[in-house]
PDB file of C-alpha atoms and ligand atoms in Angstrom:
ATOM      1  CA  MET A 125     -28.456 -10.726 -26.423  1.00 77.00           C
ATOM      2  CA  SER A 126     -26.322 -10.671 -29.593  1.00 91.00           C
ATOM      3  CA  LEU A 127     -28.073 -10.512 -32.968  1.00 93.00           C
ATOM      4  CA  GLU A 128     -26.600 -13.936 -33.732  1.00 94.00           C
ATOM      5  CA  LYS A 129     -28.352 -15.498 -30.709  1.00 93.00           C
ATOM      6  CA  HIS A 130     -31.516 -13.580 -31.529  1.00 95.00           C
ATOM      7  CA  LYS A 131     -31.448 -15.047 -35.054  1.00 97.00           C
ATOM      8  CA  LYS A 132     -30.931 -18.530 -33.626  1.00 96.00           C
ATOM      9  CA  SER A 133     -34.028 -18.110 -31.430  1.00 97.00           C
ATOM     10  CA  TRP A 134     -36.133 -17.139 -34.434  1.00 98.00           C
ATOM     11  CA  GLU A 135     -34.794 -20.094 -36.415  1.00 98.00           C
ATOM     12  CA  GLU A 136     -35.893 -22.364 -33.557  1.00 98.00           C
ATOM     13  CA  LEU A 137     -39.332 -20.751 -33.396  1.00 98.00           C
ATOM     14  CA  ALA A 138     -39.702 -20.989 -37.191  1.00 98.00           C
ATOM     15  CA  ASN A 139     -38.981 -24.687 -36.889  1.00 98.00           C
ATOM     16  CA  MET A 140     -41.155 -25.464 -33.840  1.00 98.00           C
ATOM     17  CA  ASP A 141     -44.285 -23.328 -34.186  1.00 98.00           C
ATOM     18  CA  PRO A 142     -43.931 -20.555 -36.813  1.00 98.00           C
ATOM     19  CA  TYR A 143     -47.547 -19.362 -37.025  1.00 98.00           C
ATOM     20  CA  TRP A 144     -47.921 -19.112 -33.257  1.00 97.00           C
ATOM     21  CA  ALA A 145     -44.555 -17.299 -32.976  1.00 97.00           C
ATOM     22  CA  ILE A 146     -45.997 -14.743 -35.423  1.00 98.00           C
ATOM     23  CA  VAL A 147     -49.546 -14.428 -34.061  1.00 96.00           C
ATOM     24  CA  THR A 148     -49.287 -15.580 -30.458  1.00 93.00           C
ATOM     25  CA  GLU A 149     -52.853 -16.503 -29.582  1.00 91.00           C
ATOM     26  CA  LYS A 150     -52.903 -18.848 -26.623  1.00 88.00           C
ATOM     27  CA  ASN A 151     -55.335 -21.403 -28.047  1.00 96.00           C
ATOM     28  CA  ARG A 152     -53.305 -21.630 -31.274  1.00 97.00           C
ATOM     29  CA  GLN A 153     -50.052 -22.714 -29.667  1.00 96.00           C
ATOM     30  CA  TYR A 154     -48.385 -26.020 -30.646  1.00 96.00           C
ATOM     31  CA  GLY A 155     -49.416 -26.027 -34.286  1.00 96.00           C
ATOM     32  CA  LYS A 156     -53.103 -25.181 -33.804  1.00 97.00           C
ATOM     33  CA  TRP A 157     -53.245 -22.367 -36.380  1.00 98.00           C
ATOM     34  CA  LYS A 158     -54.950 -23.401 -39.635  1.00 97.00           C
ATOM     35  CA  VAL A 159     -52.992 -21.812 -42.435  1.00 96.00           C
ATOM     36  CA  GLU A 160     -56.075 -20.164 -44.050  1.00 96.00           C
ATOM     37  CA  GLU A 161     -57.170 -18.613 -40.751  1.00 97.00           C
ATOM     38  CA  PHE A 162     -53.648 -17.475 -40.032  1.00 97.00           C
ATOM     39  CA  PHE A 163     -53.388 -15.731 -43.414  1.00 97.00           C
ATOM     40  CA  GLN A 164     -56.857 -14.238 -42.944  1.00 96.00           C
ATOM     41  CA  THR A 165     -55.520 -12.236 -39.960  1.00 95.00           C
ATOM     42  CA  GLY A 166     -53.079 -10.515 -42.330  1.00 96.00           C
ATOM     43  CA  GLU A 167     -55.870  -9.742 -44.744  1.00 94.00           C
ATOM     44  CA  TYR A 168     -57.881  -7.766 -42.143  1.00 92.00           C
ATOM     45  CA  GLN A 169     -54.854  -5.905 -40.925  1.00 93.00           C
ATOM     46  CA  ILE A 170     -53.573  -4.750 -44.305  1.00 97.00           C
ATOM     47  CA  GLN A 171     -57.029  -3.585 -45.382  1.00 96.00           C
ATOM     48  CA  THR A 172     -56.981  -1.218 -42.392  1.00 95.00           C
ATOM     49  CA  VAL A 173     -53.462  -0.074 -43.271  1.00 97.00           C
ATOM     50  CA  MET A 174     -54.468   0.619 -46.889  1.00 97.00           C
ATOM     51  CA  LYS A 175     -57.387   2.738 -45.664  1.00 96.00           C
ATOM     52  CA  SER A 176     -54.904   4.823 -43.615  1.00 96.00           C
ATOM     53  CA  LEU A 177     -52.692   5.252 -46.679  1.00 97.00           C
ATOM     54  CA  SER A 178     -55.616   6.566 -48.705  1.00 97.00           C
ATOM     55  CA  ASP A 179     -56.686   8.922 -45.891  1.00 97.00           C
ATOM     56  CA  LEU A 180     -53.142  10.269 -45.473  1.00 97.00           C
ATOM     57  CA  GLY A 181     -52.393  10.587 -49.187  1.00 97.00           C
ATOM     58  CA  TYR A 182     -49.014   8.878 -48.599  1.00 97.00           C
ATOM     59  CA  PRO A 183     -47.016   7.342 -50.137  1.00 98.00           C
ATOM     60  CA  LYS A 184     -47.390   9.330 -53.327  1.00 95.00           C
ATOM     61  CA  LYS A 185     -46.744   6.241 -55.502  1.00 97.00           C
ATOM     62  CA  ARG A 186     -47.384   2.544 -54.990  1.00 98.00           C
ATOM     63  CA  GLN A 187     -44.517   0.896 -56.841  1.00 98.00           C
ATOM     64  CA  LEU A 188     -42.220  -0.807 -54.333  1.00 98.00           C
ATOM     65  CA  MET A 189     -42.766  -1.751 -50.683  1.00 98.00           C
ATOM     66  CA  LEU A 190     -40.674  -3.505 -48.027  1.00 98.00           C
ATOM     67  CA  ASP A 191     -42.141  -5.670 -45.270  1.00 98.00           C
ATOM     68  CA  PHE A 192     -39.436  -5.675 -42.583  1.00 98.00           C
ATOM     69  CA  GLY A 193     -39.527  -8.838 -40.414  1.00 98.00           C
ATOM     70  CA  CYS A 194     -41.967 -10.445 -42.831  1.00 98.00           C
ATOM     71  CA  GLY A 195     -42.062 -13.905 -41.224  1.00 98.00           C
ATOM     72  CA  VAL A 196     -43.859 -16.259 -43.616  1.00 98.00           C
ATOM     73  CA  GLY A 197     -45.194 -13.314 -45.662  1.00 98.00           C
ATOM     74  CA  ARG A 198     -48.584 -12.925 -43.933  1.00 98.00           C
ATOM     75  CA  HIS A 199     -48.625  -9.213 -44.818  1.00 98.00           C
ATOM     76  CA  THR A 200     -46.253  -9.190 -47.800  1.00 98.00           C
ATOM     77  CA  ARG A 201     -48.631 -11.296 -49.909  1.00 98.00           C
ATOM     78  CA  ILE A 202     -51.501  -8.823 -49.304  1.00 98.00           C
ATOM     79  CA  PHE A 203     -49.363  -5.752 -50.087  1.00 98.00           C
ATOM     80  CA  CYS A 204     -48.685  -7.338 -53.498  1.00 98.00           C
ATOM     81  CA  ARG A 205     -52.257  -6.479 -54.472  1.00 97.00           C
ATOM     82  CA  TYR A 206     -51.697  -2.788 -53.893  1.00 97.00           C
ATOM     83  CA  PHE A 207     -48.021  -2.305 -54.944  1.00 98.00           C
ATOM     84  CA  SER A 208     -46.253  -3.270 -58.185  1.00 98.00           C
ATOM     85  CA  GLN A 209     -43.763  -5.218 -56.092  1.00 98.00           C
ATOM     86  CA  ALA A 210     -43.428  -6.211 -52.432  1.00 98.00           C
ATOM     87  CA  ILE A 211     -40.211  -7.409 -50.802  1.00 98.00           C
ATOM     88  CA  GLY A 212     -40.263  -9.299 -47.517  1.00 98.00           C
ATOM     89  CA  ILE A 213     -37.081  -9.341 -45.464  1.00 98.00           C
ATOM     90  CA  ASP A 214     -36.403 -11.383 -42.351  1.00 98.00           C
ATOM     91  CA  ILE A 215     -33.528 -12.427 -40.097  1.00 98.00           C
ATOM     92  CA  SER A 216     -34.626 -16.080 -40.163  1.00 98.00           C
ATOM     93  CA  GLU A 217     -33.730 -18.298 -43.096  1.00 98.00           C
ATOM     94  CA  ARG A 218     -36.385 -20.800 -42.049  1.00 98.00           C
ATOM     95  CA  MET A 219     -39.095 -18.127 -42.024  1.00 98.00           C
ATOM     96  CA  ILE A 220     -37.993 -17.040 -45.505  1.00 98.00           C
ATOM     97  CA  ASP A 221     -37.961 -20.642 -46.750  1.00 98.00           C
ATOM     98  CA  GLN A 222     -41.584 -20.973 -45.645  1.00 98.00           C
ATOM     99  CA  ALA A 223     -42.510 -17.569 -47.090  1.00 98.00           C
ATOM    100  CA  LEU A 224     -41.153 -18.701 -50.460  1.00 98.00           C
ATOM    101  CA  LYS A 225     -43.120 -21.956 -50.367  1.00 98.00           C
ATOM    102  CA  LEU A 226     -46.376 -20.456 -49.117  1.00 98.00           C
ATOM    103  CA  ASN A 227     -46.374 -17.554 -51.576  1.00 98.00           C
ATOM    104  CA  GLN A 228     -45.329 -19.300 -54.787  1.00 97.00           C
ATOM    105  CA  SER A 229     -48.555 -18.241 -56.457  1.00 96.00           C
ATOM    106  CA  VAL A 230     -47.922 -14.539 -55.785  1.00 96.00           C
ATOM    107  CA  SER A 231     -45.775 -13.411 -58.695  1.00 93.00           C
ATOM    108  CA  ASN A 232     -44.812  -9.899 -57.591  1.00 97.00           C
ATOM    109  CA  CYS A 233     -43.278 -10.670 -54.221  1.00 97.00           C
ATOM    110  CA  LYS A 234     -39.698 -11.419 -53.348  1.00 97.00           C
ATOM    111  CA  PHE A 235     -38.141 -12.579 -50.081  1.00 98.00           C
ATOM    112  CA  LEU A 236     -34.676 -11.870 -48.652  1.00 98.00           C
ATOM    113  CA  VAL A 237     -32.688 -12.791 -45.546  1.00 98.00           C
ATOM    114  CA  ASN A 238     -30.812 -10.045 -43.679  1.00 98.00           C
ATOM    115  CA  SER A 239     -28.941 -10.914 -40.488  1.00 97.00           C
ATOM    116  CA  GLU A 240     -27.290  -7.523 -39.968  1.00 97.00           C
ATOM    117  CA  PRO A 241     -28.257  -4.800 -37.472  1.00 97.00           C
ATOM    118  CA  HIS A 242     -28.711  -2.477 -40.482  1.00 97.00           C
ATOM    119  CA  LEU A 243     -30.220  -2.596 -43.998  1.00 98.00           C
ATOM    120  CA  LYS A 244     -27.133  -1.704 -46.031  1.00 98.00           C
ATOM    121  CA  ILE A 245     -28.139  -4.272 -48.681  1.00 98.00           C
ATOM    122  CA  LEU A 246     -30.930  -1.833 -49.609  1.00 98.00           C
ATOM    123  CA  PRO A 247     -30.309   1.495 -51.402  1.00 98.00           C
ATOM    124  CA  ASP A 248     -31.235   5.010 -50.212  1.00 98.00           C
ATOM    125  CA  ASN A 249     -34.559   6.577 -51.277  1.00 98.00           C
ATOM    126  CA  HIS A 250     -35.795   3.317 -52.778  1.00 98.00           C
ATOM    127  CA  PHE A 251     -39.157   2.295 -51.287  1.00 98.00           C
ATOM    128  CA  ASP A 252     -42.572   3.933 -51.485  1.00 98.00           C
ATOM    129  CA  LEU A 253     -43.557   2.107 -48.297  1.00 98.00           C
ATOM    130  CA  VAL A 254     -41.642   0.377 -45.506  1.00 98.00           C
ATOM    131  CA  TYR A 255     -43.870  -1.570 -43.131  1.00 98.00           C
ATOM    132  CA  SER A 256     -42.953  -3.344 -39.915  1.00 98.00           C
ATOM    133  CA  ASP A 257     -45.380  -4.939 -37.503  1.00 96.00           C
ATOM    134  CA  PHE A 258     -44.605  -7.095 -34.440  1.00 96.00           C
ATOM    135  CA  VAL A 259     -40.874  -7.085 -35.176  1.00 98.00           C
ATOM    136  CA  LEU A 260     -38.980  -4.245 -33.454  1.00 97.00           C
ATOM    137  CA  GLN A 261     -40.655  -5.142 -30.146  1.00 95.00           C
ATOM    138  CA  HIS A 262     -38.950  -8.544 -30.217  1.00 96.00           C
ATOM    139  CA  ILE A 263     -35.410  -7.166 -30.516  1.00 96.00           C
ATOM    140  CA  SER A 264     -33.696  -7.089 -27.139  1.00 93.00           C
ATOM    141  CA  ASN A 265     -31.037  -4.495 -28.022  1.00 96.00           C
ATOM    142  CA  LYS A 266     -32.498  -0.958 -28.122  1.00 97.00           C
ATOM    143  CA  LYS A 267     -29.529   0.340 -30.156  1.00 97.00           C
ATOM    144  CA  THR A 268     -30.413  -2.183 -32.880  1.00 97.00           C
ATOM    145  CA  ILE A 269     -34.079  -1.098 -32.816  1.00 98.00           C
ATOM    146  CA  ARG A 270     -32.965   2.523 -33.300  1.00 98.00           C
ATOM    147  CA  SER A 271     -30.607   1.507 -36.088  1.00 98.00           C
ATOM    148  CA  TYR A 272     -33.436  -0.154 -38.024  1.00 98.00           C
ATOM    149  CA  ILE A 273     -35.704   2.873 -37.586  1.00 98.00           C
ATOM    150  CA  SER A 274     -32.968   5.154 -38.980  1.00 98.00           C
ATOM    151  CA  GLU A 275     -32.579   2.711 -41.855  1.00 98.00           C
ATOM    152  CA  PHE A 276     -36.335   2.828 -42.580  1.00 98.00           C
ATOM    153  CA  ILE A 277     -36.023   6.590 -43.021  1.00 98.00           C
ATOM    154  CA  ARG A 278     -32.935   6.282 -45.209  1.00 98.00           C
ATOM    155  CA  ILE A 279     -34.507   3.753 -47.595  1.00 98.00           C
ATOM    156  CA  ILE A 280     -37.934   5.374 -48.100  1.00 98.00           C
ATOM    157  CA  LYS A 281     -38.267   7.759 -51.032  1.00 98.00           C
ATOM    158  CA  PRO A 282     -38.961  11.438 -50.316  1.00 97.00           C
ATOM    159  CA  ASN A 283     -42.760  11.514 -49.894  1.00 96.00           C
ATOM    160  CA  GLY A 284     -42.637   7.797 -49.179  1.00 98.00           C
ATOM    161  CA  LEU A 285     -43.963   6.345 -45.942  1.00 98.00           C
ATOM    162  CA  ALA A 286     -42.563   4.203 -43.139  1.00 98.00           C
ATOM    163  CA  ILE A 287     -45.069   2.519 -40.846  1.00 98.00           C
ATOM    164  CA  PHE A 288     -43.642   0.766 -37.828  1.00 98.00           C
ATOM    165  CA  GLN A 289     -45.062  -0.599 -34.603  1.00 97.00           C
ATOM    166  CA  LEU A 290     -43.167  -0.480 -31.319  1.00 97.00           C
ATOM    167  CA  PRO A 291     -44.307  -0.482 -27.681  1.00 95.00           C
ATOM    168  CA  HIS A 292     -43.919   2.787 -25.809  1.00 95.00           C
ATOM    169  CA  HIS A 293     -44.097   1.152 -22.366  1.00 92.00           C
ATOM    170  CA  ILE A 294     -44.196  -2.287 -20.759  1.00 90.00           C
ATOM    171  CA  SER A 295     -45.008  -2.651 -17.075  1.00 84.00           C
ATOM    172  CA  PHE A 296     -42.115  -3.673 -14.832  1.00 81.00           C
ATOM    173  CA  ARG A 297     -43.721  -7.044 -14.096  1.00 82.00           C
ATOM    174  CA  ASN A 298     -44.021  -7.862 -17.780  1.00 85.00           C
ATOM    175  CA  ARG A 299     -40.424  -6.879 -18.424  1.00 85.00           C
ATOM    176  CA  LEU A 300     -39.212  -9.807 -16.318  1.00 83.00           C
ATOM    177  CA  GLN A 301     -40.132 -12.478 -18.911  1.00 91.00           C
ATOM    178  CA  PRO A 302     -39.036 -15.519 -16.870  1.00 91.00           C
ATOM    179  CA  ARG A 303     -40.037 -18.058 -19.570  1.00 94.00           C
ATOM    180  CA  ARG A 304     -37.647 -16.439 -22.028  1.00 95.00           C
ATOM    181  CA  LYS A 305     -34.817 -16.112 -19.514  1.00 95.00           C
ATOM    182  CA  ILE A 306     -35.067 -19.739 -18.399  1.00 96.00           C
ATOM    183  CA  TYR A 307     -35.340 -20.906 -22.032  1.00 96.00           C
ATOM    184  CA  ASN A 308     -32.182 -18.979 -22.973  1.00 95.00           C
ATOM    185  CA  LEU A 309     -30.295 -20.181 -19.905  1.00 96.00           C
ATOM    186  CA  LEU A 310     -31.168 -23.837 -20.489  1.00 96.00           C
ATOM    187  CA  ARG A 311     -30.431 -23.536 -24.222  1.00 96.00           C
ATOM    188  CA  SER A 312     -26.979 -22.160 -23.393  1.00 95.00           C
ATOM    189  CA  LEU A 313     -26.482 -25.305 -21.290  1.00 97.00           C
ATOM    190  CA  GLY A 314     -27.384 -27.415 -24.315  1.00 96.00           C
ATOM    191  CA  VAL A 315     -30.930 -28.486 -23.363  1.00 97.00           C
ATOM    192  CA  ASN A 316     -32.973 -29.430 -26.450  1.00 96.00           C
ATOM    193  CA  GLU A 317     -35.297 -26.646 -27.673  1.00 97.00           C
ATOM    194  CA  GLN A 318     -38.179 -29.007 -28.474  1.00 96.00           C
ATOM    195  CA  PHE A 319     -38.152 -30.192 -24.873  1.00 97.00           C
ATOM    196  CA  LEU A 320     -38.057 -26.630 -23.503  1.00 97.00           C
ATOM    197  CA  TYR A 321     -40.886 -25.455 -25.744  1.00 97.00           C
ATOM    198  CA  GLY A 322     -43.039 -28.569 -26.024  1.00 96.00           C
ATOM    199  CA  LYS A 323     -42.694 -30.021 -22.526  1.00 96.00           C
ATOM    200  CA  LEU A 324     -41.827 -27.075 -20.277  1.00 97.00           C
ATOM    201  CA  GLY A 325     -43.823 -24.381 -22.084  1.00 96.00           C
ATOM    202  CA  LEU A 326     -40.798 -22.072 -22.320  1.00 96.00           C
ATOM    203  CA  HIS A 327     -39.957 -19.917 -25.369  1.00 95.00           C
ATOM    204  CA  PRO A 328     -37.360 -17.316 -26.386  1.00 96.00           C
ATOM    205  CA  ILE A 329     -39.675 -14.478 -27.476  1.00 95.00           C
ATOM    206  CA  CYS A 330     -38.537 -11.137 -26.063  1.00 93.00           C
ATOM    207  CA  SER A 331     -40.730  -8.050 -25.601  1.00 91.00           C
ATOM    208  CA  ASN A 332     -39.038  -4.672 -25.641  1.00 95.00           C
ATOM    209  CA  PHE A 333     -40.095  -1.016 -25.821  1.00 96.00           C
ATOM    210  CA  ILE A 334     -38.764   2.515 -26.362  1.00 97.00           C
ATOM    211  CA  PRO A 335     -40.722   5.489 -24.981  1.00 97.00           C
ATOM    212  CA  GLN A 336     -42.504   7.577 -27.614  1.00 97.00           C
ATOM    213  CA  PRO A 337     -40.574  10.825 -26.859  1.00 98.00           C
ATOM    214  CA  GLN A 338     -37.291   9.022 -27.559  1.00 98.00           C
ATOM    215  CA  ILE A 339     -38.603   7.762 -30.906  1.00 98.00           C
ATOM    216  CA  GLU A 340     -39.824  11.266 -31.779  1.00 98.00           C
ATOM    217  CA  GLU A 341     -36.374  12.637 -30.932  1.00 98.00           C
ATOM    218  CA  LEU A 342     -34.713  10.021 -33.168  1.00 98.00           C
ATOM    219  CA  LEU A 343     -37.086  10.845 -36.032  1.00 98.00           C
ATOM    220  CA  GLU A 344     -36.302  14.544 -35.664  1.00 98.00           C
ATOM    221  CA  ILE A 345     -32.574  13.792 -35.912  1.00 98.00           C
ATOM    222  CA  GLU A 346     -33.299  11.790 -39.078  1.00 98.00           C
ATOM    223  CA  GLU A 347     -35.293  14.776 -40.428  1.00 97.00           C
ATOM    224  CA  ALA A 348     -38.420  12.644 -40.669  1.00 98.00           C
ATOM    225  CA  ARG A 349     -41.964  13.846 -40.032  1.00 97.00           C
ATOM    226  CA  VAL A 350     -44.645  11.949 -38.102  1.00 98.00           C
ATOM    227  CA  LEU A 351     -47.873  12.103 -40.122  1.00 98.00           C
ATOM    228  CA  LYS A 352     -49.942   9.961 -37.802  1.00 97.00           C
ATOM    229  CA  LEU A 353     -49.506   8.161 -34.509  1.00 96.00           C
ATOM    230  CA  LEU A 354     -51.801   5.398 -33.313  1.00 94.00           C
ATOM    231  CA  ALA A 355     -52.068   3.741 -29.927  1.00 90.00           C
ATOM    232  CA  GLY A 356     -52.206  -0.031 -30.194  1.00 76.00           C
ATOM    233  CA  PRO A 357     -52.301  -2.772 -31.353  1.00 72.00           C
ATOM    234  CA  ASP A 358     -53.015  -5.122 -28.478  1.00 70.00           C
ATOM    235  CA  CYS A 359     -49.655  -6.719 -27.654  1.00 67.00           C
ATOM    236  CA  GLY A 360     -50.706  -8.400 -24.419  1.00 68.00           C
ATOM    237  CA  PRO A 361     -51.237  -7.275 -20.833  1.00 65.00           C
ATOM    238  CA  SER A 362     -49.509  -4.110 -19.671  1.00 81.00           C
ATOM    239  CA  VAL A 363     -47.991  -3.363 -23.084  1.00 83.00           C
ATOM    240  CA  ASP A 364     -48.746   0.130 -24.357  1.00 90.00           C
ATOM    241  CA  SER A 365     -47.902   0.083 -28.061  1.00 92.00           C
ATOM    242  CA  ARG A 366     -47.633   2.700 -30.819  1.00 95.00           C
ATOM    243  CA  ILE A 367     -47.794   2.697 -34.607  1.00 96.00           C
ATOM    244  CA  TYR A 368     -45.774   5.487 -36.244  1.00 98.00           C
ATOM    245  CA  PHE A 369     -46.581   6.738 -39.769  1.00 98.00           C
ATOM    246  CA  VAL A 370     -43.540   8.694 -40.941  1.00 98.00           C
ATOM    247  CA  THR A 371     -42.389  10.466 -44.098  1.00 98.00           C
ATOM    248  CA  LYS A 372     -39.348  12.537 -45.129  1.00 97.00           C
TER     249      LYS A 372
HETATM  250  C1  LIG B 176     -43.791 -11.890 -34.561  1.00 64.25           C
HETATM  251  S1  LIG B 176     -43.098 -12.224 -36.111  1.00 64.25           S
HETATM  252  C2  LIG B 176     -43.990 -11.092 -37.163  1.00 64.25           C
HETATM  253  C3  LIG B 176     -43.943 -11.462 -38.617  1.00 64.25           C
HETATM  254  C4  LIG B 176     -44.722 -10.514 -39.544  1.00 64.25           C
HETATM  255  N1  LIG B 176     -44.346  -9.148 -39.374  1.00 64.25           N
HETATM  256  C5  LIG B 176     -46.216 -10.680 -39.323  1.00 64.25           C
HETATM  257  O1  LIG B 176     -46.775  -9.885 -38.528  1.00 64.25           O
HETATM  258  O2  LIG B 176     -46.791 -11.590 -39.910  1.00 64.25           O
HETATM  259  C6  LIG B 176     -41.510 -11.439 -35.998  1.00 64.25           C
HETATM  260  C7  LIG B 176     -40.654 -11.683 -37.237  1.00 64.25           C
HETATM  261  O3  LIG B 176     -39.557 -10.773 -37.187  1.00 64.25           O
HETATM  262  C8  LIG B 176     -38.392 -11.449 -37.596  1.00 64.25           C
HETATM  263  N2  LIG B 176     -37.261 -10.709 -37.041  1.00 64.25           N
HETATM  264  C9  LIG B 176     -36.869 -10.641 -35.747  1.00 64.25           C
HETATM  265  N3  LIG B 176     -35.776  -9.870 -35.654  1.00 64.25           N
HETATM  266  C10 LIG B 176     -35.491  -9.421 -36.889  1.00 64.25           C
HETATM  267  C11 LIG B 176     -34.464  -8.593 -37.433  1.00 64.25           C
HETATM  268  N4  LIG B 176     -33.514  -8.093 -36.656  1.00 64.25           N
HETATM  269  N5  LIG B 176     -34.473  -8.352 -38.760  1.00 64.25           N
HETATM  270  C12 LIG B 176     -35.430  -8.898 -39.555  1.00 64.25           C
HETATM  271  N6  LIG B 176     -36.409  -9.716 -39.101  1.00 64.25           N
HETATM  272  C13 LIG B 176     -36.435  -9.960 -37.790  1.00 64.25           C
HETATM  273  C14 LIG B 176     -38.578 -12.863 -37.037  1.00 64.25           C
HETATM  274  O4  LIG B 176     -37.749 -13.807 -37.667  1.00 64.25           O
HETATM  275  C15 LIG B 176     -40.049 -13.088 -37.308  1.00 64.25           C
HETATM  276  O5  LIG B 176     -40.270 -13.639 -38.574  1.00 64.25           O
END
């Protein structure tokens, strides 16, 4: 799938059911997330991340952080407490519109749209922390996933930290993703997305993976160092995920 079509899918999800598209709990589908509970999930997660940062002693400073694939800013808003400034970046204009509205009261965060398969709008050696959770796994093109990982390394400062989550393996059965394929096929034939999602229970969310050894090889090429590697989080049945903590 082209990045343009991928963006279109996320615009549709941001319009139809943004919170569920971000935290896909079954009983919260079709608008059943309460905004406070949804944001609470980010709170728990970032507290755990901050504990890891303290244990690792990285990044060395806490000035500027980037939340790649920020959605409505569920994590970005929490990082603002720990960093002088947090920037959320996302491919979807509608997600960013909602992030701006929902986080008006947080003064030290900023939100940007980037629809490119790279992060050339961001300078080299710029961020103390780059964080990305539940984003790379949804990109269908593995070359684009690799490109973003290389970009994470380029834009972190020396002694900065990139934390990114990506599945290492998905079982063959779960790679089939018939709901997504039928959704995309019917969308290409012009069938209305609200009908496909609301009435037929189809959606365009893709799940992808890259085996850990291939990510380690890429990081070696980029002269990056893995400080910590975690198994998890739970990304559904038969998905074996990893969280990489990387410096340069
Ligand atoms: C499952 S949501 C996760 C949002 C956020 N990381 C969180 O956990 O709250 C995935 C987000 O990644 C964004 N996204 C998908 N592909 C992207 C890309 N190529 N560049 C930037 N953002 C992307 C989507 O628009 C969506 O907001």
